[in-house]
């Protein structure tokens, strides 16, 4: 049942390509906002302090995971850009840098 | 809710479109797809990362504390550390090193205090040679022997042979036992006394008959042994706090080894001298006394008087011969004022009129003047505050001031509580008092439970048997690794390296844990609320979601597990001064502000993208 495109619950239906593009764009925007929100959270309780770098540089683990997530997200985008299967599973379409 | 909204949209959609049938395969597919999306949203929307973040932050703090040599026996205590209002510390072994050494002594009726200067280069201690207690050489020897005998007879110290290290191969005797008694035996050894043989002689000739162990309330220890020279007589040796022992001395010896009475005025004079010359320097005074008793009489007493009655001790510990008082120096730990100031004010160099964030108090069983000296040296109180009203007092005064009280078992709370005659008196006193000396275990208990009943959170740092009850009662019991096992058993955190800085660090790690959980909640709440809001809005108006299943799960991974690890493992801030207020606990106003701002910004951006670019 899952191999029949019409009755597939996991992958996204063939939709209007423009619509998919917008959705991908929304997803990526939301993801980016989430990532920068993470950085914001680290410095919230230091408000008023001049040196926010101190609060940002105290934990290498944070930046490691942050970079990992960023790389993975862009790999997803890349993947859905160039392969049909990736695009289908992730429900994304090509996004150019300007978008 | 989103499921319902999507379903409603779809049903309406299908009903009003003529080319589709309501009951067809396609509709079923749609419904199940909506179901799956709804489950995904549920997965994303429920902040299941929260308990994860809390446990990660906790585990991180705990493992970091282990590196700082804090052993955690009770995990709860780490978070309590962050909320503490007050810390009570014991003196010996906690603020001080716990290794004692005789620094000064005073004998008989002599009006001066001698300094034990064996540490000065080249100079041998003069207890043995130059010191003149008696007028003639004979009297001098006999008086010194009396003092020596009193020290050796009234001790539980074991003499062990230390093999020395491999290079020198120099064996030496080593006193092993309680720090105070060891210091006394060390004192004899420093003065070239043959302690090892004295102990053998003692065990051979002076059989121990009775020993009344040191009592925290009575502040004295008594040993009864046979007389070495006269087998009809026994000797009773008493040692303890000067104000207790000297009060029960009625006689002493003069320079010719003659017996002379010790009047009330004499007692007072000696006590004043000890207070100023020994205790005020931060030394712990220890008084020795003895008396002779006829063996026959002793047997009668043993037969007739009940062992548990007050009279029993009273008989043995009255009309004593005063021998001397030793001042034992227990150096304050190095640089202890730095962590104490950090705990109190959040910085190591506070302004003169800064208010304390955490109150540090000292409760000790020691002499009042000793306690005051150590409290000033360790930065618990400033020198100009020490003589203020109600700042430093003895346990006796403390009990007198709070009035009568009653300890009762509170069924509701499942613990012993105290009913004060007047709660307000205790509250007022508690605000002022910083040092309580000559405290009994009960005083410590009253202090701690009283503060708890007043709504405070309190930690106790101590390491002796006398602190046991207090350690158990306090919200966090801290014990030095060098403390006794009973104290360790009853405490929540054990400071393995005996360093007071570690106490301050455990407080900081507790605060760091709160900070990390706060950061995570702030992050998670923003992402969750934006996601749910946008999905709901788009489901209601457009009939489909901007995110598909895989995207949602990836987002979920990012915002739960990965974020918990990355945000939950921040180390403590260097200037983590202020304690976590109990009013706000986890949510502070800054967080709400940040969450709201982020939410509005993210939601607006997404809505614009959702509707305008289509």
Short mmCIF file of C-alpha atoms in Angstrom, two decimals, chain A residues 1 5-13 15 18-19 22-31 33-38 40-47 55 58-59 61-63 65-66 68-70 72-73 76 88-92, chain B residues 25-26 29-30 32-33 36 515 519 522-523 526-527 530-531 534 542 544-552 554-555 557-559 562-563 565-567 569-573 588 590-591 593-594 598 601-603 605-606 609-610 613-614:
data_model
loop_
_atom_site.label_atom_id
_atom_site.label_comp_id
_atom_site.label_asym_id
_atom_site.label_seq_id
_atom_site.Cartn_x
_atom_site.Cartn_y
_atom_site.Cartn_z
CA UNK A 1 0.00 0.00 0.00
CA UNK A 5 1.80 6.82 -4.75
CA UNK A 6 -1.88 7.42 -4.43
CA UNK A 7 -2.22 5.73 -1.09
CA UNK A 8 1.04 6.74 0.53
CA UNK A 9 0.82 8.04 4.07
CA UNK A 10 4.44 8.97 4.57
CA UNK A 11 5.50 10.95 1.56
CA UNK A 12 3.80 14.07 0.42
CA UNK A 13 1.37 13.97 -2.41
CA UNK A 15 1.23 19.00 -5.07
CA UNK A 18 4.92 26.35 -6.22
CA UNK A 19 3.02 25.42 -3.07
CA UNK A 22 6.56 27.95 -0.28
CA UNK A 23 6.11 25.24 2.33
CA UNK A 24 9.78 24.37 2.15
CA UNK A 25 10.59 27.98 2.51
CA UNK A 26 8.38 28.26 5.59
CA UNK A 27 9.93 25.17 7.10
CA UNK A 28 13.43 26.43 6.54
CA UNK A 29 12.61 29.87 7.89
CA UNK A 30 11.10 28.35 10.99
CA UNK A 31 14.13 26.16 11.46
CA UNK A 33 14.50 31.11 13.59
CA UNK A 34 14.62 28.21 16.01
CA UNK A 35 18.37 27.99 15.72
CA UNK A 36 18.87 31.64 16.47
CA UNK A 37 16.34 31.47 19.24
CA UNK A 38 18.63 28.90 20.86
CA UNK A 40 19.07 34.06 22.31
CA UNK A 41 18.11 31.76 25.18
CA UNK A 42 21.71 31.51 26.26
CA UNK A 43 22.02 35.24 26.80
CA UNK A 44 18.58 36.11 28.14
CA UNK A 45 19.54 36.22 31.78
CA UNK A 46 22.64 38.24 30.99
CA UNK A 47 20.61 41.19 29.79
CA UNK A 55 27.97 33.70 27.90
CA UNK A 58 31.34 28.90 27.68
CA UNK A 59 30.08 25.66 26.24
CA UNK A 61 29.03 21.27 23.34
CA UNK A 62 26.41 23.86 22.42
CA UNK A 63 28.21 25.02 19.32
CA UNK A 65 25.38 20.49 18.33
CA UNK A 66 24.30 23.77 16.80
CA UNK A 68 25.63 19.73 13.50
CA UNK A 69 21.98 20.71 13.21
CA UNK A 70 22.76 23.45 10.71
CA UNK A 72 22.15 18.46 8.60
CA UNK A 73 19.38 20.89 7.73
CA UNK A 76 18.34 17.95 3.68
CA UNK A 88 9.40 13.25 -2.06
CA UNK A 89 10.22 12.02 1.42
CA UNK A 90 11.12 15.38 2.83
CA UNK A 91 8.41 17.15 0.95
CA UNK A 92 10.79 19.86 -0.06
CA UNK B 25 -11.22 5.51 -0.57
CA UNK B 26 -9.77 8.95 -1.13
CA UNK B 29 -6.92 8.30 2.93
CA UNK B 30 -7.37 11.96 3.72
CA UNK B 32 -5.89 8.87 8.02
CA UNK B 33 -3.33 11.34 6.70
CA UNK B 36 -1.00 10.95 11.28
CA UNK B 515 19.69 28.57 34.87
CA UNK B 519 17.02 28.57 29.26
CA UNK B 522 12.33 29.50 27.36
CA UNK B 523 13.48 27.89 24.13
CA UNK B 526 8.75 29.54 22.14
CA UNK B 527 9.16 26.80 19.56
CA UNK B 530 4.80 29.07 17.49
CA UNK B 531 4.54 25.64 15.92
CA UNK B 534 0.90 28.22 13.01
CA UNK B 542 -5.99 26.46 4.47
CA UNK B 544 -3.31 21.59 5.16
CA UNK B 545 -0.16 22.08 7.17
CA UNK B 546 2.98 23.84 6.01
CA UNK B 547 5.09 21.04 7.54
CA UNK B 548 4.97 17.35 6.69
CA UNK B 549 5.59 14.42 9.01
CA UNK B 550 9.32 14.07 8.51
CA UNK B 551 9.89 17.77 8.88
CA UNK B 552 7.96 17.79 12.14
CA UNK B 554 13.21 16.57 12.61
CA UNK B 555 12.08 19.75 14.32
CA UNK B 557 14.54 16.16 17.48
CA UNK B 558 16.14 19.57 17.29
CA UNK B 559 13.99 21.17 19.91
CA UNK B 562 19.51 18.09 20.93
CA UNK B 563 18.46 21.31 22.59
CA UNK B 565 21.88 18.47 25.53
CA UNK B 566 23.22 21.71 24.13
CA UNK B 567 21.43 24.13 26.44
CA UNK B 569 25.05 21.61 29.82
CA UNK B 570 26.11 25.19 30.27
CA UNK B 571 28.62 25.66 33.08
CA UNK B 572 27.92 28.10 35.90
CA UNK B 573 28.53 31.75 35.40
CA UNK B 588 11.54 34.90 35.83
CA UNK B 590 12.94 38.23 31.65
CA UNK B 591 11.97 34.82 30.37
CA UNK B 593 9.49 38.86 27.95
CA UNK B 594 11.87 36.91 25.72
CA UNK B 598 10.23 35.64 20.04
CA UNK B 601 8.29 37.73 15.76
CA UNK B 602 8.29 34.11 14.62
CA UNK B 603 4.55 33.78 14.30
CA UNK B 605 7.03 35.97 9.92
CA UNK B 606 5.45 32.59 9.31
CA UNK B 609 4.99 33.71 4.42
CA UNK B 610 1.96 31.47 4.67
CA UNK B 613 3.62 34.40 -0.88
CA UNK B 614 0.98 31.99 -1.99
#
